[in-house]
Amino acid sequence: MSNTIKKVAVFTSGGDSPGMNAAIRSVVRTCAFYKIECVGIYRGYEGMIEGDFKPLTARSVKDIINKGGTFLKSARSDEFRTKEGRKKAYDALVAENVDALVVIGGDGSFTGALIFNEEFGFPVMGIPGTIDNDIYGTSHTLGYDTALNTVVDCVDKIRDTASSHNRLFFVEVMGRDAGHIALNVGVGAGAEEILIPEEDLGLDRLLESLRRSKQSGKSSSIVIVAEGDKTGKNVFELKDYVEENMEEYEVRVSVLGHMQRGGSPSCFDRVLASRMGVKAVESLLEGKSNYMVGLLKDEIVLTPLEQAVKGKSEIDHELIRVSDIMTT
Amino acid sequence: MSNTIKKVAVFTSGGDSPGMNAAIRSVVRTCAFYKIECVGIYRGYEGMIEGDFKPLTARSVKDIINKGGTFLKSARSDEFRTKEGRKKAYDALVAENVDALVVIGGDGSFTGALIFNEEFGFPVMGIPGTIDNDIYGTSHTLGYDTALNTVVDCVDKIRDTASSHNRLFFVEVMGRDAGHIALNVGVGAGAEEILIPEEDLGLDRLLESLRRSKQSGKSSSIVIVAEGDKTGKNVFELKDYVEENMEEYEVRVSVLGHMQRGGSPSCFDRVLASRMGVKAVESLLEGKSNYMVGLLKDEIVLTPLEQAVKGKSEIDHELIRVSDIMTT
Amino acid sequence: MSNTIKKVAVFTSGGDSPGMNAAIRSVVRTCAFYKIECVGIYRGYEGMIEGDFKPLTARSVKDIINKGGTFLKSARSDEFRTKEGRKKAYDALVAENVDALVVIGGDGSFTGALIFNEEFGFPVMGIPGTIDNDIYGTSHTLGYDTALNTVVDCVDKIRDTASSHNRLFFVEVMGRDAGHIALNVGVGAGAEEILIPEEDLGLDRLLESLRRSKQSGKSSSIVIVAEGDKTGKNVFELKDYVEENMEEYEVRVSVLGHMQRGGSPSCFDRVLASRMGVKAVESLLEGKSNYMVGLLKDEIVLTPLEQAVKGKSEIDHELIRVSDIMTT
Amino acid sequence: MSNTIKKVAVFTSGGDSPGMNAAIRSVVRTCAFYKIECVGIYRGYEGMIEGDFKPLTARSVKDIINKGGTFLKSARSDEFRTKEGRKKAYDALVAENVDALVVIGGDGSFTGALIFNEEFGFPVMGIPGTIDNDIYGTSHTLGYDTALNTVVDCVDKIRDTASSHNRLFFVEVMGRDAGHIALNVGVGAGAEEILIPEEDLGLDRLLESLRRSKQSGKSSSIVIVAEGDKTGKNVFELKDYVEENMEEYEVRVSVLGHMQRGGSPSCFDRVLASRMGVKAVESLLEGKSNYMVGLLKDEIVLTPLEQAVKGKSEIDHELIRVSDIMTT
């Protein structure tokens, strides 16, 4: 492997997600395995600019594989959006003798890395970490599987109370641009209807579906609504609309919120993080740069960062069909 | 034991809570043990009026001790608030040969039972089921312990993301009239501040406390807010107020909502439900009426229903003091 | 679609696994969607012989998607291994007007279905349900993902006590013929060593690895052992062997046992079950028979049952490599 | 308050239990609140002898309230059983200017503290930490409530597979000298029979009970067995005995093992730990010594350590009666 890279820096950026700690651990241990140095950068690009670095050894990352969040913390950085900010960051990295970067985050974080690479020729590798699963080039982002379990567990709990009271619940889940969580949780929790950004179900069809559900003898119903659903109404407006148009139902709203991002990662996310960290470091050592590590058809593969940023993760249309059959 | 009671009816009323199914099971099995009949009434007082009864045997209630919600369902009944409604309910019970009632619910449900007993002399026993723990005459209502664990688990998850981003979170938990959940979860989750209906912390002291917390080096903070807190502001107004007055913090709000009511009951709630159901049926068989079964100082005791309805469950002031020490 | 199939029977066979109920539900609802009848067979082949059938409608399977186990129950059947037994089963199916079978289970269950098809030309479709993930033709069997999370959660708990006491734990997990659970949980829980049936690590290398781990400053260690590991020793003999050869360690053993099979299915398993059930029924309606529905490279595909039975699911050798790097 | 105590040392000893970290945190923060110093002693009496101390501030204990195990670790110490060992420990404490000790542990740990106090007049306070709940002077030891939830959750999972296969399971739970876990989990998980050290059910009555259970139509059964049950047989011998005498049942055994000690503490245990830590430090500051902090009838109280060590925690006979009614 290449011996031009002697020190790798790893950081997390953007919204946190379960599995980020496991990915940091993997990057650190892979560096240790190949006997190269590793530093952690605190608070993402902000900390990079400020030189907030800390050497990490195999021992530094023990007992974190099962922890939610990111111990390196994350932050937005307005300064990194300026050329001056990025220059400062570059100088800090050079001063620390860092040769390459592994960034764990989402679209915005990757865009920053791309520009940084373009300006300073700094080798960068991306690992997709976000619960929304809205990144092109990977079937699963880190934290997505965990979030599915967290959300399905919440909806199961809401089902308890919905069933006890014959109520209709609108449950808003994360996903501003992508309905992956809503669709999978909707199927997994047996929701009666699912509203996602990718599909315009239309308010009329929603009412019709709820009426049919009521007539078929269902006494309670759960509708999963992605934050960015296409009806153009937010979840509280939806409630009002349905209550105005269907007196049969007493409607309740639940916005699950930030707890969806937290929690101990699932086994899948821990294993995925471990695999991605190895690939990221080994790819850098092979002289590669500007790629995102992803999982496609069960294999760990590289996608050019530029494609990852520009491409769009597609909703699973076959699963929409399955969902329709399940709610017959 | 008395042989005037040959058939007991059990029902759930008001908001559901984890442990209600376990309490129904206990009532049913205790009836079976004493070789008397038991019927379940569906949908509370509404079902009582409609005669929506179902005979329950020891077998009918297998595999429900660990289920959230109530399989007998619950409902509000406007009709039961009228004398005519209650007469219908009485006639339905007489037609079914029911001799006594066990009502599992909260204040409102007990008030209904009291009036019913006054008018028709029907023996009634209450079992306190609500997550809010706001009932006089018992240290623990059914579902309260489970809700504490559910909520503390959510706040742990929010802590993951709060810590990763150095943010301030306001987390609203259930408790319109009582701060038990907020106070205990606040201590259990290590919250920096706790706002409850029983105490007027005052907005100034909140700001001061948050500033002190920031200065002491804490980079993230969690404030637990009971629904009915004394500041007179709801949780979103609180957010605005703090953001206007403290620019150091990026504030996020999370309203946990109805999921707090659901989920498989904790071992404590299952055992408590089992003990309460036995006591309710045995007390009826001893000829007692108009009592609520409660847990006081670890013992199962009876409190007159009238006191249970009129009395007020007190917040644990010693625990407020502990909370203050913990957030030093 | 074919209109020769008017009634489908579904049953579970062999060891139960989380997701079986979700798969039954999906088969039932897909039948409802295509307006064909569906019956459930209780207790697998045993119930088939006895004609223990029950008509299932979309309503019959509500509220089971999140339940572990199988409400249709499972059983071994010695009688079905005889030609007479299978004839009885055939007669019972014909008497019930069943046109096709969906069997949810593992290798043994599929073998039974194959023989039955051969003898009576009865259309059969298989859905792989077992936590062991040891079936050819699918990357994931139903229940495997759930089991990974259950087991990783147990190992996290054992880690708490191992770390507190500087102890070495051998944790035996399920997997008599396949090390999938052991390998993934080993990586996911950060185990120091993993012993699986597919690889002969050798006792010497185990001791060496534990010594190295001790020397590198680790004060506690966890070794994951698959039931069928290659050392030829069971987990208690392993403990004795290590204690005899390494006095540095106080060794403890934990055999996780049957709880690994239970619990509410993960979101992944619920979605997978829903997808598989749709495919199974639609394939029968298309006139196909003798296939197993599987997931390969994220797509739902068919594999001839015969191949599924004869083929061998391969361990992920790349993940073994990742594991070695992680335990550097 | 007394100003003779300027520095408190806290340590954990014996088996770890969930809530120990929360108790350490509480001791540390209470010291901070009263502006006295606090040091942590690593590895119990062993570390005390070796002077393995670390100053702890309010910041040192952040983010540990929800962690299982004990970050101060625990260990057995043969040397502390000798007078020389205890003299070394005393010298180390004096060298560190420690004025008083808070020991978190069980009977054995308290006995050590008593002897130490007798020999050197060193002020000591005990906090009961063990999942077994076998300590006199407190209705709840730290970790007991958490363990109940962990174990009931395991038994729920085993129930899934037991029900699916019509099997009889013997589940061994912790409790060598006390059946608290077995009794409460038995009631909470709806076990058909419970075998505890405090009661000699007798093998004949067990068989009779299982036969009655079978005849009443139960197809699966779960028997909870405390480690130290009175039958004189271990759980595997029990299995053999039952299989020899009842061919109706296929018996399986599950020994839950060390995972029962781990996991994130329940809200109850976190709050209890917080309350106990405050009381322990405040009592020392009031000049008290040789007490154990306990919870009795919902109040935090002191019991002389000597009584705590000599007394016996009683099984709840009323709950045994409830259990008998539930399994009618």
Coordinates of C-alpha atoms in Angstrom, one line a residue, chain A:
Chain A
M1 CA 0.0 0.0 0.0
S2 CA 1.0 3.6 -0.5
N3 CA 3.4 5.0 2.0
T4 CA 2.7 8.6 1.1
I5 CA -0.1 8.7 3.7
K6 CA 1.2 8.6 7.2
K7 CA -1.6 10.3 9.1
V8 CA -5.3 10.3 8.6
A9 CA -7.8 12.7 10.2
V10 CA -11.4 11.6 10.8
F11 CA -14.4 13.8 11.7
T12 CA -18.1 13.9 11.8
S13 CA -20.2 16.6 10.3
G14 CA -23.8 17.6 9.9
G15 CA -26.6 15.9 11.8
D16 CA -25.4 13.0 14.0
S17 CA -26.6 9.5 13.5
P18 CA -26.2 6.1 15.4
G19 CA -23.1 4.3 14.0
M20 CA -20.9 7.4 13.7
N21 CA -18.9 6.4 16.8
A22 CA -18.5 2.9 15.4
A23 CA -17.3 4.3 12.1
I24 CA -14.7 6.5 13.9
R25 CA -13.6 3.5 15.8
S26 CA -13.1 1.6 12.6
V27 CA -11.1 4.3 10.9
V28 CA -8.9 4.6 14.0
R29 CA -8.3 0.8 14.3
T30 CA -7.7 0.4 10.6
C31 CA -5.1 3.1 10.8
A32 CA -3.5 1.2 13.8
F33 CA -3.6 -2.0 11.8
Y34 CA -1.7 -0.4 9.0
K35 CA 0.6 1.4 11.5
I36 CA -0.3 4.9 10.4
E37 CA -1.3 7.7 12.7
C38 CA -4.8 8.9 13.2
V39 CA -6.2 12.1 14.7
G40 CA -9.8 13.0 15.5
I41 CA -11.1 16.5 14.6
Y42 CA -13.7 17.8 17.0
R43 CA -16.8 19.7 15.9
G44 CA -16.4 19.0 12.1
Y45 CA -15.2 21.8 9.8
E46 CA -15.4 24.3 12.7
G47 CA -12.8 22.4 14.7
M48 CA -10.7 21.8 11.6
I49 CA -10.4 25.5 11.2
E50 CA -9.5 25.9 14.9
G51 CA -7.1 23.0 14.9
D52 CA -9.1 21.2 17.5
F53 CA -7.3 17.8 17.0
K54 CA -6.7 14.9 19.2
P55 CA -4.5 11.8 18.5
L56 CA -6.5 8.6 18.5
T57 CA -5.2 5.2 19.2
A58 CA -6.9 1.8 19.2
R59 CA -7.4 2.3 23.0
S60 CA -9.0 5.7 22.6
V61 CA -12.0 4.2 20.9
K62 CA -12.8 1.3 23.1
D63 CA -16.3 1.0 24.5
I64 CA -17.8 3.4 21.9
I65 CA -19.1 1.0 19.3
N66 CA -22.4 0.8 21.0
K67 CA -22.9 4.5 21.8
G68 CA -25.2 6.8 19.9
G69 CA -24.2 10.3 18.7
T70 CA -20.6 11.1 17.9
F71 CA -17.9 11.7 20.6
L72 CA -16.0 13.9 18.1
K73 CA -19.2 16.1 18.1
S74 CA -20.5 17.9 15.0
A75 CA -21.2 21.5 14.2
R76 CA -22.2 23.7 11.3
S77 CA -19.4 26.0 10.1
D78 CA -20.2 29.2 8.3
E79 CA -16.5 30.0 8.2
F80 CA -15.7 26.9 6.2
R81 CA -18.1 28.2 3.5
T82 CA -15.6 31.0 2.9
K83 CA -12.3 30.6 1.1
E84 CA -10.5 32.1 4.0
G85 CA -12.0 29.6 6.4
R86 CA -11.0 26.7 4.2
K87 CA -7.4 28.1 4.0
K88 CA -7.2 28.2 7.8
A89 CA -8.4 24.6 7.9
Y90 CA -5.8 23.6 5.4
D91 CA -3.1 25.3 7.4
A92 CA -4.2 23.6 10.5
L93 CA -4.1 20.2 8.9
V94 CA -0.7 20.8 7.4
A95 CA 0.6 22.0 10.8
E96 CA -0.7 18.7 12.3
N97 CA 1.0 16.7 9.4
V98 CA -2.4 15.3 8.3
D99 CA -2.2 13.6 4.9
A100 CA -5.8 12.7 4.3
L101 CA -9.3 13.1 5.6
V102 CA -12.2 10.8 6.3
V103 CA -15.5 12.7 6.6
I104 CA -18.5 11.0 8.1
G105 CA -21.7 12.9 7.3
G106 CA -24.2 13.7 4.6
D107 CA -24.6 15.7 1.4
G108 CA -23.5 19.1 2.8
S109 CA -20.5 17.6 4.5
F110 CA -19.4 15.9 1.3
T111 CA -19.8 19.1 -0.8
G112 CA -17.5 20.8 1.7
A113 CA -15.0 18.0 1.3
L114 CA -15.2 18.2 -2.5
I115 CA -14.5 21.9 -2.6
F116 CA -11.7 21.5 -0.1
N117 CA -10.1 18.8 -2.3
E118 CA -10.5 20.9 -5.4
E119 CA -8.8 23.9 -3.8
F120 CA -6.0 22.2 -1.9
G121 CA -5.7 18.7 -3.5
F122 CA -6.2 17.1 -0.1
P123 CA -7.2 13.4 -0.3
V124 CA -10.7 12.9 1.1
M125 CA -13.0 9.9 1.6
G126 CA -16.6 10.1 2.6
I127 CA -18.7 7.8 4.8
P128 CA -22.4 8.4 4.6
G129 CA -23.8 9.0 8.1
T130 CA -27.4 10.2 8.4
I131 CA -30.6 8.5 9.4
D132 CA -32.5 9.7 6.4
N133 CA -30.9 7.3 3.9
D134 CA -31.1 10.0 1.3
I135 CA -27.7 9.6 -0.3
Y136 CA -26.9 8.3 -3.7
G137 CA -24.4 5.5 -4.0
T138 CA -25.4 3.5 -1.0
S139 CA -28.4 1.4 -0.1
H140 CA -27.9 2.2 3.6
T141 CA -26.5 5.2 5.3
L142 CA -25.2 4.8 8.8
G143 CA -27.9 5.1 11.4
Y144 CA -30.8 4.4 9.0
D145 CA -31.4 0.9 10.2
T146 CA -31.2 2.0 13.8
A147 CA -33.7 4.8 13.2
L148 CA -36.1 2.4 11.5
N149 CA -36.1 0.3 14.7
T150 CA -36.5 3.3 16.9
V151 CA -39.4 4.6 15.0
V152 CA -41.2 1.3 14.5
D153 CA -40.9 0.8 18.3
C154 CA -42.5 4.3 18.9
V155 CA -45.3 3.5 16.4
D156 CA -45.9 0.2 18.1
K157 CA -46.4 2.1 21.4
I158 CA -48.7 4.6 19.8
R159 CA -50.6 1.7 18.3
D160 CA -51.3 0.5 21.9
T161 CA -53.1 3.7 22.7
A162 CA -54.7 4.1 19.3
S163 CA -56.2 0.6 19.5
S164 CA -57.4 1.2 23.1
H165 CA -59.3 4.4 22.0
N166 CA -60.3 3.7 18.4
R167 CA -58.4 6.7 17.3
L168 CA -56.7 7.9 14.2
F169 CA -53.1 9.0 14.6
F170 CA -50.9 11.0 12.3
V171 CA -47.3 10.2 13.2
E172 CA -44.7 12.5 11.7
V173 CA -41.3 10.9 11.1
M174 CA -38.0 12.3 9.9
G175 CA -37.3 12.7 6.2
R176 CA -37.5 16.1 4.7
D177 CA -36.5 15.1 1.2
A178 CA -36.8 11.3 1.4
G179 CA -39.6 9.0 2.5
H180 CA -37.4 6.0 3.2
I181 CA -38.1 6.0 6.9
A182 CA -41.8 6.7 6.5
L183 CA -42.2 4.0 3.9
N184 CA -40.4 1.3 5.7
V185 CA -41.8 2.1 9.1
G186 CA -45.2 2.4 7.5
V187 CA -44.9 -1.2 6.2
G188 CA -43.2 -2.4 9.3
A189 CA -45.7 -1.0 11.8
G190 CA -48.7 -1.9 9.7
A191 CA -49.7 1.7 9.1
E192 CA -53.0 2.2 7.2
E193 CA -51.5 5.0 5.0
I194 CA -48.1 6.5 4.3
L195 CA -47.4 10.0 3.1
I196 CA -44.0 10.6 1.6
P197 CA -42.3 13.4 -0.4
E198 CA -41.8 11.1 -3.5
E199 CA -45.5 10.5 -4.1
D200 CA -48.4 12.8 -4.2
L201 CA -51.2 10.6 -2.7
G202 CA -53.5 13.6 -2.7
L203 CA -55.8 14.6 0.1
D204 CA -58.9 13.1 -1.5
R205 CA -57.3 9.6 -1.8
L206 CA -56.2 9.9 1.8
L207 CA -59.8 10.6 2.9
E208 CA -61.1 7.8 0.7
S209 CA -58.5 5.4 2.1
L210 CA -59.4 6.3 5.7
R211 CA -63.1 5.8 5.0
R212 CA -62.5 2.4 3.4
S213 CA -60.4 1.5 6.4
K214 CA -63.2 2.5 8.8
Q215 CA -65.8 0.6 6.8
S216 CA -63.7 -2.5 6.7
G217 CA -64.1 -2.6 10.4
K218 CA -60.8 -1.1 11.5
S219 CA -61.4 0.9 14.7
S220 CA -58.1 2.6 14.8
S221 CA -55.7 3.8 12.2
I222 CA -52.2 5.1 12.0
V223 CA -50.9 7.3 9.2
I224 CA -47.2 7.8 8.9
V225 CA -46.2 11.2 7.5
A226 CA -42.7 12.1 6.4
E227 CA -41.7 15.6 7.3
G228 CA -41.5 16.6 3.7
D229 CA -44.7 14.9 2.4
K230 CA -46.2 16.1 -0.9
T231 CA -49.6 17.1 0.3
G232 CA -48.3 20.6 1.0
K233 CA -49.8 20.5 4.4
N234 CA -47.9 19.9 7.6
V235 CA -49.1 17.3 10.0
F236 CA -51.2 19.6 12.1
E237 CA -53.0 21.0 9.1
L238 CA -53.6 17.4 7.9
K239 CA -55.3 16.7 11.2
D240 CA -57.5 19.7 10.9
Y241 CA -58.4 18.8 7.3
V242 CA -59.3 15.3 8.2
E243 CA -61.3 16.2 11.2
E244 CA -63.3 18.7 9.1
N245 CA -64.0 16.1 6.5
M246 CA -64.5 13.0 8.5
E247 CA -66.3 13.2 11.8
E248 CA -66.0 9.5 12.3
Y249 CA -62.5 10.0 13.6
E250 CA -60.9 11.6 16.6
V251 CA -57.5 12.6 15.3
R252 CA -54.3 12.8 17.3
V253 CA -50.9 14.0 16.1
S254 CA -47.5 12.8 17.2
V255 CA -44.2 14.4 16.0
L256 CA -41.5 12.0 16.9
G257 CA -38.7 14.5 16.6
H258 CA -35.0 14.3 17.5
M259 CA -35.1 11.1 19.5
Q260 CA -35.1 9.4 16.1
R261 CA -31.5 10.3 15.7
G262 CA -30.3 8.8 19.0
G263 CA -29.8 5.5 20.7
S264 CA -27.4 2.6 20.6
P265 CA -26.8 1.5 17.0
S266 CA -28.3 -1.7 15.7
C267 CA -26.0 -4.6 15.0
F268 CA -26.4 -3.9 11.3
D269 CA -25.2 -0.3 11.7
R270 CA -22.3 -1.3 13.8
V271 CA -21.1 -3.9 11.3
L272 CA -21.7 -1.5 8.4
A273 CA -19.7 1.2 10.1
S274 CA -16.9 -1.3 10.7
R275 CA -16.8 -2.3 7.1
M276 CA -17.0 1.3 5.8
G277 CA -14.2 2.5 8.0
V278 CA -11.8 -0.2 6.8
K279 CA -12.7 0.5 3.2
A280 CA -12.2 4.3 3.6
V281 CA -8.7 4.0 5.1
E282 CA -7.6 1.2 2.7
S283 CA -8.8 3.2 -0.3
L284 CA -6.8 6.2 0.9
L285 CA -3.8 4.0 1.3
E286 CA -4.3 2.8 -2.2
G287 CA -4.0 6.4 -3.4
K288 CA -7.7 6.9 -4.0
S289 CA -9.5 10.2 -3.2
N290 CA -12.9 11.9 -3.6
Y291 CA -14.9 8.8 -3.2
M292 CA -17.8 7.9 -0.9
V293 CA -17.8 4.4 0.6
G294 CA -21.2 2.8 0.2
L295 CA -23.1 -0.4 0.4
L296 CA -24.6 -1.5 -2.9
K297 CA -26.2 -5.0 -3.3
D298 CA -24.5 -6.1 -0.1
E299 CA -21.1 -5.1 -1.2
I300 CA -18.9 -2.3 0.0
V301 CA -18.1 -0.1 -3.0
L302 CA -16.8 3.3 -3.9
T303 CA -18.9 6.0 -5.6
P304 CA -17.3 9.3 -6.7
L305 CA -18.2 11.9 -4.1
E306 CA -19.4 14.2 -6.9
Q307 CA -22.0 11.6 -8.0
A308 CA -22.9 10.9 -4.4
V309 CA -23.7 14.6 -4.0
K310 CA -25.5 15.1 -7.2
G311 CA -27.3 11.8 -7.5
K312 CA -30.7 11.1 -5.9
S313 CA -31.5 8.1 -3.8
E314 CA -34.6 6.5 -5.2
I315 CA -37.6 5.4 -3.2
D316 CA -38.3 1.7 -3.4
H317 CA -41.4 1.7 -5.7
E318 CA -41.8 -2.0 -5.3
L319 CA -42.2 -1.5 -1.6
I320 CA -44.9 1.1 -2.2
R321 CA -46.7 -1.6 -4.1
V322 CA -46.2 -4.1 -1.2
S323 CA -47.5 -1.4 1.2
D324 CA -50.7 -1.0 -0.9
I325 CA -51.3 -4.8 -0.8
M326 CA -50.7 -4.9 3.0
T327 CA -53.3 -2.3 3.6
T328 CA -56.0 -4.0 1.5

